[in-house]
PDB file of C-alpha atoms in Angstrom:
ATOM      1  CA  UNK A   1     -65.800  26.334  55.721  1.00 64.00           C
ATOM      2  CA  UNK A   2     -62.082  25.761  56.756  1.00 63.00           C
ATOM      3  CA  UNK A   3     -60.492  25.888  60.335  1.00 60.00           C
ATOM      4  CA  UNK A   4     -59.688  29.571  59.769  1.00 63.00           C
ATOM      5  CA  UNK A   5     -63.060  30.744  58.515  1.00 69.00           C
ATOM      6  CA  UNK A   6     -64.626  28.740  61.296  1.00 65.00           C
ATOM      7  CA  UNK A   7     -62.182  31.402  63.990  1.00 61.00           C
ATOM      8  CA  UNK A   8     -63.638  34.180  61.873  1.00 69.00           C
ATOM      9  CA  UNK A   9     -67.284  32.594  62.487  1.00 70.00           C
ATOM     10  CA  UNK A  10     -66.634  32.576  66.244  1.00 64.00           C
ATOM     11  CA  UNK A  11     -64.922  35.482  66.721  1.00 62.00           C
ATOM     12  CA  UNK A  12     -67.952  37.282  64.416  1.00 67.00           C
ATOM     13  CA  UNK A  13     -70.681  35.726  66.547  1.00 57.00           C
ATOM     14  CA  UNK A  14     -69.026  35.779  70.008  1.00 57.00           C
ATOM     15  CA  UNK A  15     -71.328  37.662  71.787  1.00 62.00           C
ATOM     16  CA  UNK A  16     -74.526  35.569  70.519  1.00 77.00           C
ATOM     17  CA  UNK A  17     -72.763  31.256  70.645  1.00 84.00           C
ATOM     18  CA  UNK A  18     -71.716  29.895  73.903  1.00 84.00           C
ATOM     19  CA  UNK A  19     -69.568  27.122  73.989  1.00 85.00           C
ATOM     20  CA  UNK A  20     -67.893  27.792  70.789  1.00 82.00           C
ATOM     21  CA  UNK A  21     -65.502  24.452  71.961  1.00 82.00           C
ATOM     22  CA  UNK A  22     -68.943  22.588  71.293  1.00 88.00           C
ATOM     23  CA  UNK A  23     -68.420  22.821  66.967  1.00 86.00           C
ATOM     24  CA  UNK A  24     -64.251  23.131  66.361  1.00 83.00           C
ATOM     25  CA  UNK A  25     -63.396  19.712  66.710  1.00 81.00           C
ATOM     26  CA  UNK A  26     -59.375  19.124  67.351  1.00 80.00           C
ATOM     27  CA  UNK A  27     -59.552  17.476  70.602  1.00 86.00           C
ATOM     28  CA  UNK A  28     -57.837  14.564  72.206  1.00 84.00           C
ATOM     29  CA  UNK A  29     -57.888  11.280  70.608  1.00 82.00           C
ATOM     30  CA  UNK A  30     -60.180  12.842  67.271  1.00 88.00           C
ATOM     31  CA  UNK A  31     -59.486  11.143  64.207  1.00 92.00           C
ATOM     32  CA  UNK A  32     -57.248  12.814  61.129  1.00 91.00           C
ATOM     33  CA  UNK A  33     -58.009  10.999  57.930  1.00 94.00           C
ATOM     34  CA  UNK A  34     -57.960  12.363  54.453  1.00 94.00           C
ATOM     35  CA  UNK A  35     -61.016  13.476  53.272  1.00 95.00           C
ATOM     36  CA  UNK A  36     -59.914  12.734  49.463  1.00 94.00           C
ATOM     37  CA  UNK A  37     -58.547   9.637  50.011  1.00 95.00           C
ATOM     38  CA  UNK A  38     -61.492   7.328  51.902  1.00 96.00           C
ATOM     39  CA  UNK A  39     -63.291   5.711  49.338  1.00 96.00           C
ATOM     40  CA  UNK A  40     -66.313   6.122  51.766  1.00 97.00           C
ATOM     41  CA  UNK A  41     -67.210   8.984  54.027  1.00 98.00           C
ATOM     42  CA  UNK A  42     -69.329   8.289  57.251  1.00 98.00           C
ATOM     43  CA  UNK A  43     -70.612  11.261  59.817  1.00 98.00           C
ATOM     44  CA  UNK A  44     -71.684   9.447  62.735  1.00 97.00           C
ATOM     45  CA  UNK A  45     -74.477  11.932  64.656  1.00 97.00           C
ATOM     46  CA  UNK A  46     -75.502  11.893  68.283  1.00 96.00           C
ATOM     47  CA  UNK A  47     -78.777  14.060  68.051  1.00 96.00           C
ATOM     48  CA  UNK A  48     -78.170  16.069  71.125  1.00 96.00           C
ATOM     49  CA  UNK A  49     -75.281  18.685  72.444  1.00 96.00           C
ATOM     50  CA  UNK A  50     -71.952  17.848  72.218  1.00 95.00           C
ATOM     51  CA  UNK A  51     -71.253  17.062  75.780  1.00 94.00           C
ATOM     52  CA  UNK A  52     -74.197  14.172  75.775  1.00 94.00           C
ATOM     53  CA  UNK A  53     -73.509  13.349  72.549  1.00 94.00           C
ATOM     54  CA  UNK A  54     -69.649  12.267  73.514  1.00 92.00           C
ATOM     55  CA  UNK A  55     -70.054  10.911  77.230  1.00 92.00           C
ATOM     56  CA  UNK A  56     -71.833   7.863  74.784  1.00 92.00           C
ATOM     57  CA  UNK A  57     -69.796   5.009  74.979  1.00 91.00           C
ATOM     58  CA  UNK A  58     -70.797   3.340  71.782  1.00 91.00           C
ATOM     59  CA  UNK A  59     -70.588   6.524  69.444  1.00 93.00           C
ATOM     60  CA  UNK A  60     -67.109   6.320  70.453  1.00 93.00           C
ATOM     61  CA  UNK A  61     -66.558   3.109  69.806  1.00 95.00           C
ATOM     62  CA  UNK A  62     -68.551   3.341  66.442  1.00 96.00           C
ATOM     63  CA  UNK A  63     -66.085   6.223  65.439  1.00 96.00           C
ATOM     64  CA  UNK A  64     -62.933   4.304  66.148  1.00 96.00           C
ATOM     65  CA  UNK A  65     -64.238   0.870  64.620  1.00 97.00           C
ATOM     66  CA  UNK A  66     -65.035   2.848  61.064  1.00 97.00           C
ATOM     67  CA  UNK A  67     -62.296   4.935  61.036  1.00 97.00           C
ATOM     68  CA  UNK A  68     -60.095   2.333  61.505  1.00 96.00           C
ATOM     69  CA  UNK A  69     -60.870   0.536  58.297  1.00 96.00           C
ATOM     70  CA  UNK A  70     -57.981   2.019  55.374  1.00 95.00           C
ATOM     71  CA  UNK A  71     -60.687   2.693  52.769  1.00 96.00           C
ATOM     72  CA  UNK A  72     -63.063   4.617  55.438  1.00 98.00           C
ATOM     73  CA  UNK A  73     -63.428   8.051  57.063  1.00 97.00           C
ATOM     74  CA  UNK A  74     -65.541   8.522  59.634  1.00 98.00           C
ATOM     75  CA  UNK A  75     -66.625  12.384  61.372  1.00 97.00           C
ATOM     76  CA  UNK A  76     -69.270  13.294  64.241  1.00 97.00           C
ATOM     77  CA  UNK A  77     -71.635  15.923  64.588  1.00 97.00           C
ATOM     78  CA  UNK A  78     -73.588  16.733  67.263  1.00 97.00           C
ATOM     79  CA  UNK A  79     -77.344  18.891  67.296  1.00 97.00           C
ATOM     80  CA  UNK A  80     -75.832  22.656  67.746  1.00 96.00           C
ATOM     81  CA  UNK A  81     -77.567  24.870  70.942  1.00 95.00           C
ATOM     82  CA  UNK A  82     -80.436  27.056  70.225  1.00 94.00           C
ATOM     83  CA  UNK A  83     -77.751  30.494  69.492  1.00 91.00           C
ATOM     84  CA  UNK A  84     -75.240  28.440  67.282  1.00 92.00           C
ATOM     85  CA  UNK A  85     -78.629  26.879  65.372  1.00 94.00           C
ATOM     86  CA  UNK A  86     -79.491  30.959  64.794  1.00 92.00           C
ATOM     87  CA  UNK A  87     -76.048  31.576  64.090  1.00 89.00           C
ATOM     88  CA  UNK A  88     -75.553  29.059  61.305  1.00 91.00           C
ATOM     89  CA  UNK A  89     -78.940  29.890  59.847  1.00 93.00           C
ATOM     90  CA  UNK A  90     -79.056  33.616  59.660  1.00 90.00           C
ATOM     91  CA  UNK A  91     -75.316  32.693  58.215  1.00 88.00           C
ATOM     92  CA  UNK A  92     -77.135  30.021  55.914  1.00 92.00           C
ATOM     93  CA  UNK A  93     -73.904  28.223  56.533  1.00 91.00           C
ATOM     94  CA  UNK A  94     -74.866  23.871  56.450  1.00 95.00           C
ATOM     95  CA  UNK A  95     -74.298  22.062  59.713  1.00 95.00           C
ATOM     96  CA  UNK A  96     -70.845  20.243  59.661  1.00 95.00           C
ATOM     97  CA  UNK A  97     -68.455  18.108  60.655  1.00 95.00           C
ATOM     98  CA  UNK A  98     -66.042  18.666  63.373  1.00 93.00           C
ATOM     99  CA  UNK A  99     -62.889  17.046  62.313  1.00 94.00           C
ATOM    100  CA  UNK A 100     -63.118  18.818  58.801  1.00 92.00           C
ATOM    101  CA  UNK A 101     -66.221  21.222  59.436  1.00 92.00           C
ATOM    102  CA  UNK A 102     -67.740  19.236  55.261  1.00 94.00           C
ATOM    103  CA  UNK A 103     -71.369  19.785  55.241  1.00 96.00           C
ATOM    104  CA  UNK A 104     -73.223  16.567  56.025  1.00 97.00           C
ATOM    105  CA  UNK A 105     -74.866  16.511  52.825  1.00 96.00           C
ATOM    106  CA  UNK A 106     -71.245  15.610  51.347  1.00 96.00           C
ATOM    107  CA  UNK A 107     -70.997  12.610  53.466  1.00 97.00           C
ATOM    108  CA  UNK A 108     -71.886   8.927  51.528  1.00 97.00           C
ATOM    109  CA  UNK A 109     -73.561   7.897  54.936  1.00 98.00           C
ATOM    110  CA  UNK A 110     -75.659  10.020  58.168  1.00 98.00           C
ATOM    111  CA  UNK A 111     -75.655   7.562  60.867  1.00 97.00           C
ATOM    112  CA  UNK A 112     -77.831   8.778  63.709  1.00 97.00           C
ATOM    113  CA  UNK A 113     -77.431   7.159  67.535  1.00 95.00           C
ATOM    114  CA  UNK A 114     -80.986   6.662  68.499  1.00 94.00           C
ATOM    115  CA  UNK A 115     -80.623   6.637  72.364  1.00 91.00           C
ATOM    116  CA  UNK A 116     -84.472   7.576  73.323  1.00 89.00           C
ATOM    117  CA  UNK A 117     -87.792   9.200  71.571  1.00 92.00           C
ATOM    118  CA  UNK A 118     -86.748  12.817  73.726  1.00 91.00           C
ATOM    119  CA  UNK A 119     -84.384  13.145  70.679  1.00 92.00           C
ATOM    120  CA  UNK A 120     -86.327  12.711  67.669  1.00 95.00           C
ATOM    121  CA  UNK A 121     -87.257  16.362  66.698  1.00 95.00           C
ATOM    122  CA  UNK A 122     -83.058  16.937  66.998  1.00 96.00           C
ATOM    123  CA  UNK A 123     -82.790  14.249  64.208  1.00 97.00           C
ATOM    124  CA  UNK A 124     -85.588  16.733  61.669  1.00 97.00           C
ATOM    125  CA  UNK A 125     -83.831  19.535  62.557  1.00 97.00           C
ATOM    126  CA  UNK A 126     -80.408  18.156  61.816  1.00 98.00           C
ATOM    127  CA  UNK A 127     -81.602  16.791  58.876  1.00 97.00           C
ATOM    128  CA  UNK A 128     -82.964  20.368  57.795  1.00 97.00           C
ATOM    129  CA  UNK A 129     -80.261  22.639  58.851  1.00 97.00           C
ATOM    130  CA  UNK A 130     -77.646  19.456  56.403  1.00 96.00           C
ATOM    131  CA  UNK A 131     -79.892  20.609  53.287  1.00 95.00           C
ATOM    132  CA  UNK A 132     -81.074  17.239  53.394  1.00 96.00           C
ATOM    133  CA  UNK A 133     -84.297  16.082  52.543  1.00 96.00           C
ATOM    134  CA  UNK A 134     -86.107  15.131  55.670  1.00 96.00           C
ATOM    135  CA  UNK A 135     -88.344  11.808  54.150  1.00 97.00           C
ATOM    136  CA  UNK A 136     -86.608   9.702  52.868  1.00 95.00           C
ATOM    137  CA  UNK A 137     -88.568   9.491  49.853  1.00 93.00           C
ATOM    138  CA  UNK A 138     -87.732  13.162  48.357  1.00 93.00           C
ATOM    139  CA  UNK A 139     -83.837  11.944  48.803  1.00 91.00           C
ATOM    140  CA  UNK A 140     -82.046  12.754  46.070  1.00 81.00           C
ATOM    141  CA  UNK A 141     -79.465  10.549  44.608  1.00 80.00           C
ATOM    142  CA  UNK A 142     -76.796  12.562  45.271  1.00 84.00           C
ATOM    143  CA  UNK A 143     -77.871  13.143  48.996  1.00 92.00           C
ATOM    144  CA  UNK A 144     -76.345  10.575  51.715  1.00 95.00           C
ATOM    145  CA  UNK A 145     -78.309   7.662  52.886  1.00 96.00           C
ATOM    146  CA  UNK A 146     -79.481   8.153  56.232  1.00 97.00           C
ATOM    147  CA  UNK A 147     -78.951   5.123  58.433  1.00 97.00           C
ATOM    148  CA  UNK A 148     -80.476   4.944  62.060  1.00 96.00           C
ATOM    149  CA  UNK A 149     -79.445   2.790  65.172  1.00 94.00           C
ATOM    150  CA  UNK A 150     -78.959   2.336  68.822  1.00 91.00           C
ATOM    151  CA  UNK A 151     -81.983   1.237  71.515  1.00 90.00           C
ATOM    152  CA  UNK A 152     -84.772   2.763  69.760  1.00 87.00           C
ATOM    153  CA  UNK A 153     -84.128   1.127  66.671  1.00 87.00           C
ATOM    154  CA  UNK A 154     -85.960  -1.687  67.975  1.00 87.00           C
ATOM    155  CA  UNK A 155     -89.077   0.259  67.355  1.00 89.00           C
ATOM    156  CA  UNK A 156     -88.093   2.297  64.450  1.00 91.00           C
ATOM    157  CA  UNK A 157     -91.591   2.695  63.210  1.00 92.00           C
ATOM    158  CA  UNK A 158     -92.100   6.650  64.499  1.00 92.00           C
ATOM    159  CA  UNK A 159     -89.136   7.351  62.795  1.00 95.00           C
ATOM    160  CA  UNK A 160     -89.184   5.110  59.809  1.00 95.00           C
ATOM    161  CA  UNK A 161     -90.007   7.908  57.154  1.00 96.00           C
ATOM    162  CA  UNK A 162     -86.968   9.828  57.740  1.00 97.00           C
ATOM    163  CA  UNK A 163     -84.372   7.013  57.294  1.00 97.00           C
ATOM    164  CA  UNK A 164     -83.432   4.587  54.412  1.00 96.00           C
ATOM    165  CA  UNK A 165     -82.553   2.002  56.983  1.00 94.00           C
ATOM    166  CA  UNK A 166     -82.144   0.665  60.303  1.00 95.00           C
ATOM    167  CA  UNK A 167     -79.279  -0.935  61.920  1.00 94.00           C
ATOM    168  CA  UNK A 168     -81.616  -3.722  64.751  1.00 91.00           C
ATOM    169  CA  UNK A 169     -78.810  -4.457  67.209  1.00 86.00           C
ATOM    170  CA  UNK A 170     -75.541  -3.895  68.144  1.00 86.00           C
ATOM    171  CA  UNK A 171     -73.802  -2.134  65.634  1.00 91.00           C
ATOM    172  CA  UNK A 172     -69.879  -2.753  66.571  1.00 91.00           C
ATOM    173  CA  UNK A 173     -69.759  -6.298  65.034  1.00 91.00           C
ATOM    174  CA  UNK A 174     -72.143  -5.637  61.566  1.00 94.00           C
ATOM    175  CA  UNK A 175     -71.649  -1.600  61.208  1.00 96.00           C
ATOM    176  CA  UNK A 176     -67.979  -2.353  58.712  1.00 97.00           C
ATOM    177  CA  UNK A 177     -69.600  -5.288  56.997  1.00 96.00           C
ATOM    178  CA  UNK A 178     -73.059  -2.674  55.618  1.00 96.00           C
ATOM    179  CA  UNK A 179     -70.519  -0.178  54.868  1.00 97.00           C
ATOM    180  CA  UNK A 180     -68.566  -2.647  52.933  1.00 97.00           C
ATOM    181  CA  UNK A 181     -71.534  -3.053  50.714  1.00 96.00           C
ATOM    182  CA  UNK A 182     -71.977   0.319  50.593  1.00 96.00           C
ATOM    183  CA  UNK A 183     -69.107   0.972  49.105  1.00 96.00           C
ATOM    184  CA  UNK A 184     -69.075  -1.770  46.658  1.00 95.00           C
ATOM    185  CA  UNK A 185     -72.300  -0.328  45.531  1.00 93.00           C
ATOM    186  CA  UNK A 186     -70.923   3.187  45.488  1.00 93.00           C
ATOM    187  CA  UNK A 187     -67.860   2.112  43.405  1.00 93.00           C
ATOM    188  CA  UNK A 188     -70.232   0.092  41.122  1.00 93.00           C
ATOM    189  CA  UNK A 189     -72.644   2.595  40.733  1.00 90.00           C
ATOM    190  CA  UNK A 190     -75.634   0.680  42.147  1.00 89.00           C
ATOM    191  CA  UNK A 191     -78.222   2.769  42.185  1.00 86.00           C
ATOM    192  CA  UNK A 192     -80.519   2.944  45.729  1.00 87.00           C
ATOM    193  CA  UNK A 193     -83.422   1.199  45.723  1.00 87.00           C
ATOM    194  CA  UNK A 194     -81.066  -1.838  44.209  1.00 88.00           C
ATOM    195  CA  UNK A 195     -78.446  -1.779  47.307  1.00 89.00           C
ATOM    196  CA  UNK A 196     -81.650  -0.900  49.754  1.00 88.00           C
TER     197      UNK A 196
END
């Protein structure tokens, strides 16, 4: 879906999605990067509404530490409200990013925030509404890995099904040197369970 379908989408559903400024993207300080030429594509999700999701301090720095690496892209998506969730699935249209509004499932990497447990049942339904398989373990090749972090990675046991790995930490000084070797194993054609 480009910018101008996206209008149409809006304008279509205007009576039924609040807060259409929530899913367009385009604001202050967002990042424009190619989508064809990053060797490695990142969407970096907060698993709750957009205006949570970007009063987080470290998503923002997460977005401007990846997407300032040359061979990197890096786009955010936030957990839609309860009438742009019916919108997008009586549309069956994927949940996307905002810079570009690319399905998540076309992303190399899903990197979820983990702030608290309230949000967990956001990170299922993201993952369903994406088209991507929720455990881990019925992941496709072709589908992203899905990466967790954040406080409740410290405890990522609840979760642990859902996600191929955990980032234990603070992400801002390891988060380039993982997707490093994600990439060399992408351009190498390493296949999962080798680079896991």
């Amino acid at each position: 879906m480009n910018k101008t379908d996206l209008i149409s989408f809006f304008l279509d559903k205007s009576k039924t999605v609040c807060k259409p400024g929530r899913y367009i993207g385009r604001e202050w300080n967002s990042v424009d990067k190619d989508w064809g030429k990053a060797f490695l594509k990142v969407a970096i999700l907060y698993p709750d509404v957009y205006e949570i999701g970007m009063s987080n301090q470290g998503l923002r720095l997460l977005y401007e530490i990846i997407n300032s690496h040359q061979d990197f892209l890096c786009q955010r998506c936030f957990a839609p409200w309860f009438d742009m969730e019916k919108a997008l699935r009586d549309s069956s249209t994927p949940l996307y990013s905002l810079e570009d509004t690319i399905p998540l499932s076309e992303f190399d990497v899903v990197a979820f925030s983990l702030q608290h447990e309230l949000n967990y049942t956001n990170i299922l339904n993201i993952l369903d509404m994406s088209g991507i398989e929720i455990f881990s373990a019925q992941r496709a090749k072709r589908q992203p890995l899905v990466i967790g972090g954040g406080p409740c990675s410290l405890n990522p046991e609840p979760v642990a099904d859902f996600f191929d790995f955990f980032v234990i930490g603070e992400a801002e000084d390891i988060i380039i040197p993982i997707l490093e070797k994600i990439n060399f194993c992408k351009q190498n054609k390493t296949g999962k369970p080798e680079l896991l």
